[in-house]
């Protein structure tokens, strides 16, 4: 689950970078290359869609980061419990071996 979350974060970051690059900046940006989409939807509509997409992807990435933090915390806790149980088993096995040798 943690790996899936990390992959989704990476994909969302790549899409976010692309969306930010195609937005019309003060210097023109890469949005000038996508003039046909501006003619279909209008300049204002394209800007609104790109801005909402940027904010949505940013929120999505933030939520996924929180989910990953909680998942990693749970995995570390379960790993510690597994290591502790394994240590107890090896100690009890060692105690049994010393009892049989005596």
N, CA and C of each residue as an Amber inpcrd file, in Angstrom:
protein
   306
   0.8280000  -1.1880000   0.0000000   0.0000000   0.0000000   0.0000000
   0.8750000   1.2560000   0.0000000   1.9490000   1.1990000   0.7760000
   2.8670000   2.3360000   0.8500000   3.4960000   2.6010000  -0.5130000
   3.8810000   1.5410000  -1.2110000   4.5010000   1.6820000  -2.5290000
   3.5250000   2.2940000  -3.5270000   2.2800000   1.8680000  -3.4930000
   1.2590000   2.4360000  -4.3640000   1.0870000   3.9220000  -4.0970000
   1.1090000   4.2930000  -2.8480000   0.9710000   5.6970000  -2.4650000
   2.1400000   6.5300000  -3.0060000   3.3260000   6.0100000  -2.9110000
   4.5050000   6.7200000  -3.4060000   4.4470000   6.8610000  -4.9290000
   4.0250000   5.8160000  -5.6170000   3.9060000   5.8710000  -7.0740000
   2.8680000   6.9170000  -7.4820000   1.7420000   6.9710000  -6.7700000
   0.7230000   7.9760000  -7.0670000   1.2410000   9.3920000  -6.8410000
   2.0460000   9.5790000  -5.8040000   2.6300000  10.9020000  -5.5470000
   3.5490000  11.3050000  -6.6980000   4.3690000  10.3800000  -7.1560000
   5.3000000  10.6850000  -8.2480000   4.5390000  11.0290000  -9.5270000
   3.5050000  10.2510000  -9.8440000   2.7080000  10.5350000 -11.0370000
   2.0100000  11.8880000 -10.9300000   1.4560000  12.1850000  -9.7610000
   0.7810000  13.4710000  -9.5670000   1.7700000  14.6270000  -9.6870000
   2.9880000  14.4350000  -9.2230000   4.0080000  15.4860000  -9.3400000
   4.3860000  15.7370000 -10.8000000   4.4880000  14.6790000 -11.5870000
   4.8110000  14.8350000 -13.0000000   3.6810000  15.5720000 -13.7240000
   2.4450000  15.1840000 -13.4430000   1.2970000  15.8520000 -14.0630000
   1.2260000  17.3100000 -13.6160000   1.4840000  17.5660000 -12.3450000
   1.4690000  18.9370000 -11.8330000   2.5290000  19.7900000 -12.5210000
   3.7140000  19.2340000 -12.7220000   4.7710000  19.9780000 -13.4070000
   4.3440000  20.3110000 -14.8380000   3.7140000  19.3720000 -15.5080000
   3.2410000  19.6210000 -16.8680000   2.1680000  20.7110000 -16.8920000
   1.2220000  20.6470000 -15.9520000   0.1460000  21.6420000 -15.8980000
   0.7060000  23.0280000 -15.6100000   1.6720000  23.1100000 -14.7230000
   2.2710000  24.4080000 -14.4040000   3.0200000  24.9550000 -15.6140000
   3.6780000  24.0890000 -16.3550000   4.4290000  24.5490000 -17.5250000
   3.5330000  25.0690000 -18.6420000   2.3410000  24.5110000 -18.7970000
   1.4920000  24.9710000 -19.8990000   0.6690000  26.2050000 -19.5310000
   0.7000000  26.6130000 -18.2670000  -0.0460000  27.8160000 -17.8900000
   0.6090000  29.0470000 -18.4890000  -0.2050000  30.0310000 -18.7590000
   0.2740000  31.2660000 -19.3620000   0.8960000  32.1390000 -18.2760000
   2.1810000  32.3350000 -18.3670000   2.8610000  33.1840000 -17.3990000
   3.0100000  34.5820000 -17.9760000   3.6630000  35.4690000 -17.2630000
   3.8540000  36.8400000 -17.7460000   4.7100000  36.8660000 -19.0080000
   5.6300000  35.9150000 -19.1110000   6.5000000  35.8680000 -20.2710000
   5.9230000  35.0740000 -21.4260000   4.7110000  34.5890000 -21.3220000
   4.0940000  33.8190000 -22.3990000   3.9900000  32.3480000 -22.0600000
   5.0480000  31.7690000 -21.5140000   5.0330000  30.3730000 -21.0990000
   4.8420000  29.4210000 -22.2620000   4.6030000  28.1900000 -21.9560000
   4.3660000  27.1870000 -22.9830000   2.9150000  27.1760000 -23.4310000
   2.0550000  27.9290000 -22.7490000   0.6370000  27.9460000 -23.1050000
   0.4220000  28.5270000 -24.4900000   1.3380000  29.3280000 -24.9780000
   1.1850000  29.9090000 -26.3090000   1.2440000  28.8310000 -27.3920000
   1.8730000  27.7020000 -27.1070000   1.9370000  26.5990000 -28.0660000
   0.6080000  25.8700000 -28.1780000  -0.2590000  26.0160000 -27.1870000
  -1.5460000  25.3370000 -27.1670000  -2.6650000  26.3090000 -27.5210000
  -2.4710000  27.0650000 -28.5780000  -3.4310000  28.0980000 -28.9660000
  -4.7490000  27.4930000 -29.4190000  -4.7210000  26.2990000 -29.9800000
  -5.9610000  25.7000000 -30.4610000  -6.9260000  25.4310000 -29.3160000
  -6.4250000  25.0290000 -28.1520000  -7.3160000  24.8000000 -27.0100000
  -7.8800000  26.1130000 -26.5020000  -7.1440000  27.1980000 -26.6500000
  -7.6670000  28.4980000 -26.2490000  -8.7970000  28.9310000 -27.1700000
  -8.7280000  28.5750000 -28.4530000  -9.7680000  28.9590000 -29.3860000
 -11.0490000  28.1770000 -29.1460000 -10.9030000  26.9380000 -28.6930000
 -12.0830000  26.1140000 -28.4610000 -12.8000000  26.5470000 -27.1860000
 -12.0770000  26.6420000 -26.0930000 -12.6870000  26.9250000 -24.7980000
 -12.6570000  28.4040000 -24.4410000 -11.8810000  29.1540000 -25.1090000
 -11.7120000  30.5480000 -24.7370000 -10.5390000  30.6740000 -23.7900000
  -9.8760000  31.8200000 -23.8160000  -8.6820000  32.0190000 -23.0020000
  -9.0110000  31.9420000 -21.5210000 -10.0700000  32.5580000 -21.0980000
 -10.4300000  32.5960000 -19.6740000 -10.7790000  31.2110000 -19.1440000
 -11.5200000  30.4290000 -19.9070000 -11.9100000  29.0920000 -19.4640000
 -10.6990000  28.1810000 -19.3110000  -9.7490000  28.2570000 -20.2250000
  -8.5500000  27.4350000 -20.1430000  -7.7610000  27.7740000 -18.8910000
  -7.6570000  29.0620000 -18.5860000  -6.9290000  29.4840000 -17.3890000
  -7.6040000  28.9640000 -16.1360000  -8.9390000  29.0200000 -16.0920000
  -9.6600000  28.5190000 -14.9280000  -9.4420000  27.0240000 -14.7290000
  -9.5110000  26.2690000 -15.8310000  -9.3360000  24.8180000 -15.7450000
  -7.9170000  24.4910000 -15.2750000  -6.9350000  25.1630000 -15.8280000
  -5.5470000  24.8880000 -15.4490000  -5.2880000  25.2800000 -13.9930000
  -5.8680000  26.3890000 -13.5650000  -5.6710000  26.8150000 -12.1720000
  -6.3420000  25.8460000 -11.2070000  -7.5450000  25.4190000 -11.5270000
  -8.2370000  24.4520000 -10.6600000  -7.5050000  23.1120000 -10.6410000
  -6.9740000  22.7150000 -11.7850000  -6.2080000  21.4750000 -11.8470000
  -4.9460000  21.5750000 -11.0000000  -4.2910000  22.7360000 -11.0490000
  -3.0780000  22.9340000 -10.2470000  -3.3880000  22.8230000  -8.7590000
  -4.4270000  23.5150000  -8.3290000  -4.8030000  23.4580000  -6.9100000
  -5.2550000  22.0590000  -6.5010000  -6.0020000  21.4020000  -7.3730000
  -6.4700000  20.0480000  -7.0710000  -5.3240000  19.0530000  -6.9520000
  -4.3800000  19.1340000  -7.8800000  -3.2230000  18.2350000  -7.8160000
  -2.3600000  18.5200000  -6.5870000  -2.2240000  19.8020000  -6.2490000
  -1.4590000  20.1450000  -5.0470000  -2.1030000  19.5720000  -3.7910000
  -3.4280000  19.6910000  -3.7010000  -4.1470000  19.1310000  -2.5480000
  -4.0500000  17.6050000  -2.5340000  -4.1440000  16.9940000  -3.7110000
  -4.0460000  15.5410000  -3.8230000  -2.6860000  15.0380000  -3.3490000
  -1.6350000  15.7390000  -3.7510000  -0.2850000  15.3670000  -3.3290000
  -0.1310000  15.5170000  -1.8200000  -0.6800000  16.6010000  -1.2680000
  -0.5730000  16.8200000   0.1740000  -1.2940000  15.7150000   0.9540000
  -2.4920000  15.3510000   0.5110000  -3.2440000  14.2850000   1.1820000
  -2.4880000  12.9640000   1.0860000  -1.9500000  12.6660000  -0.0910000
  -1.1870000  11.4240000  -0.2470000   0.0620000  11.4040000   0.6270000
   0.6870000  12.5540000   0.8190000   1.8610000  12.6060000   1.6960000
   1.4770000  12.2860000   3.1400000   0.3340000  12.8110000   3.5840000
  -0.1320000  12.4840000   4.9340000  -0.4590000  11.0010000   5.0580000
  -1.0980000  10.4500000   4.0380000  -1.4280000   9.0160000   4.0540000
  -0.1490000   8.1850000   4.1070000   0.8500000   8.5660000   3.3260000
   2.1260000   7.8370000   3.3380000   2.8050000   7.9250000   4.7000000
   2.7030000   9.0840000   5.3300000   3.3080000   9.2310000   6.6560000
   2.6540000   8.2850000   7.6560000   1.3360000   8.1970000   7.6190000
   0.6470000   7.2890000   8.5360000   0.9220000   5.8310000   8.1950000
   0.9890000   5.5170000   6.9010000   1.2810000   4.1350000   6.5050000
   2.6900000   3.7270000   6.9050000   3.6470000   4.6240000   6.7260000
   5.0160000   4.2740000   7.0950000   5.1480000   4.1210000   8.6030000
   4.4290000   4.9370000   9.3590000   4.4490000   4.8280000  10.8170000
   3.8810000   3.4760000  11.2530000   2.7920000   3.0470000  10.6110000
   2.1890000   1.7560000  10.9360000   3.1150000   0.6100000  10.5500000
   3.8030000   0.7320000   9.4080000   4.7230000  -0.3210000   8.9820000
   5.9100000  -0.4400000   9.9240000   6.4200000   0.6850000  10.3880000
   7.5490000   0.6560000  11.3210000   7.1120000   0.0090000  12.6320000
   5.9110000   0.3570000  13.0900000   5.4040000  -0.2190000  14.3410000
   5.2310000  -1.7280000  14.2110000   4.6530000  -2.1970000  13.1050000
   4.4610000  -3.6370000  12.9200000   5.8040000  -4.3520000  12.7480000
   6.7620000  -3.6830000  12.1060000   8.0960000  -4.2740000  11.9420000
   8.7880000  -4.4220000  13.2990000   8.6270000  -3.4320000  14.1530000
   9.2220000  -3.5230000  15.4960000   8.5990000  -4.6580000  16.2870000
   7.2680000  -4.8150000  16.1590000   6.6050000  -5.9030000  16.8690000
   7.0650000  -7.2520000  16.3370000   7.2470000  -7.3600000  15.0290000
   7.7400000  -8.6050000  14.4440000   9.1530000  -8.9140000  14.9290000
  10.0080000  -7.8910000  14.9650000  11.3780000  -8.0910000  15.4450000
  11.3960000  -8.4720000  16.9190000  10.5210000  -7.8490000  17.7020000
  10.4590000  -8.1650000  19.1220000   9.9760000  -9.5990000  19.3230000
   8.9750000 -10.0410000  18.5760000   8.4730000 -11.4060000  18.6880000
   9.5420000 -12.4020000  18.2590000  10.2750000 -12.0680000  17.2060000
  11.3350000 -12.9550000  16.7290000  12.4520000 -13.0470000  17.7670000
  12.7870000 -11.9350000  18.4070000  13.8180000 -11.9350000  19.4470000
  13.3820000 -12.7870000  20.6270000  12.1060000 -12.6610000  21.0040000
  11.5960000 -13.4650000  22.1190000  11.6180000 -14.9470000  21.7750000
  11.3160000 -15.2850000  20.5320000  11.3370000 -16.6890000  20.1240000
  12.7490000 -17.2480000  20.1560000  13.7140000 -16.4800000  19.6930000
  15.0920000 -16.9700000  19.7050000  15.6130000 -17.0890000  21.1320000
  15.1980000 -16.1680000  21.9970000  15.6220000 -16.2480000  23.3980000
  15.0110000 -17.4620000  24.0760000  13.7240000 -17.7200000  23.8120000
  13.0860000 -18.8880000  24.4250000  13.6720000 -20.1790000  23.8610000
  14.0320000 -20.1820000  22.5880000  14.6700000 -21.3640000  22.0010000
  16.0460000 -21.5670000  22.6150000  16.7500000 -20.4880000  22.8740000
  18.0640000 -20.5840000  23.5140000  17.9410000 -21.0820000  24.9400000
  16.9030000 -20.6460000  25.6520000  16.6710000 -21.1200000  27.0120000
  16.3460000 -22.6030000  27.0310000  15.5610000 -23.0580000  26.0590000
  15.2120000 -24.4770000  25.9830000  16.4500000 -25.3210000  25.6910000
  17.3460000 -24.8180000  24.8790000  18.5480000 -25.5730000  24.5530000
  19.4540000 -25.6800000  25.7840000  19.5690000 -24.6140000  26.5690000
  20.4060000 -24.6800000  27.7600000  19.8090000 -25.5870000  28.8160000
  18.4800000 -25.6580000  28.8960000  17.8180000 -26.5550000  29.8660000
  18.0370000 -28.0100000  29.4870000  18.0100000 -28.3210000  28.2250000
  18.1960000 -29.7040000  27.7970000  19.6590000 -30.1270000  27.9470000
  20.5950000 -29.1900000  27.8800000  22.0190000 -29.5320000  28.0290000
  22.3360000 -29.7890000  29.4890000  21.6190000 -29.1910000  30.3770000
  21.9130000 -29.3630000  31.8130000  21.4020000 -30.6670000  32.2450000
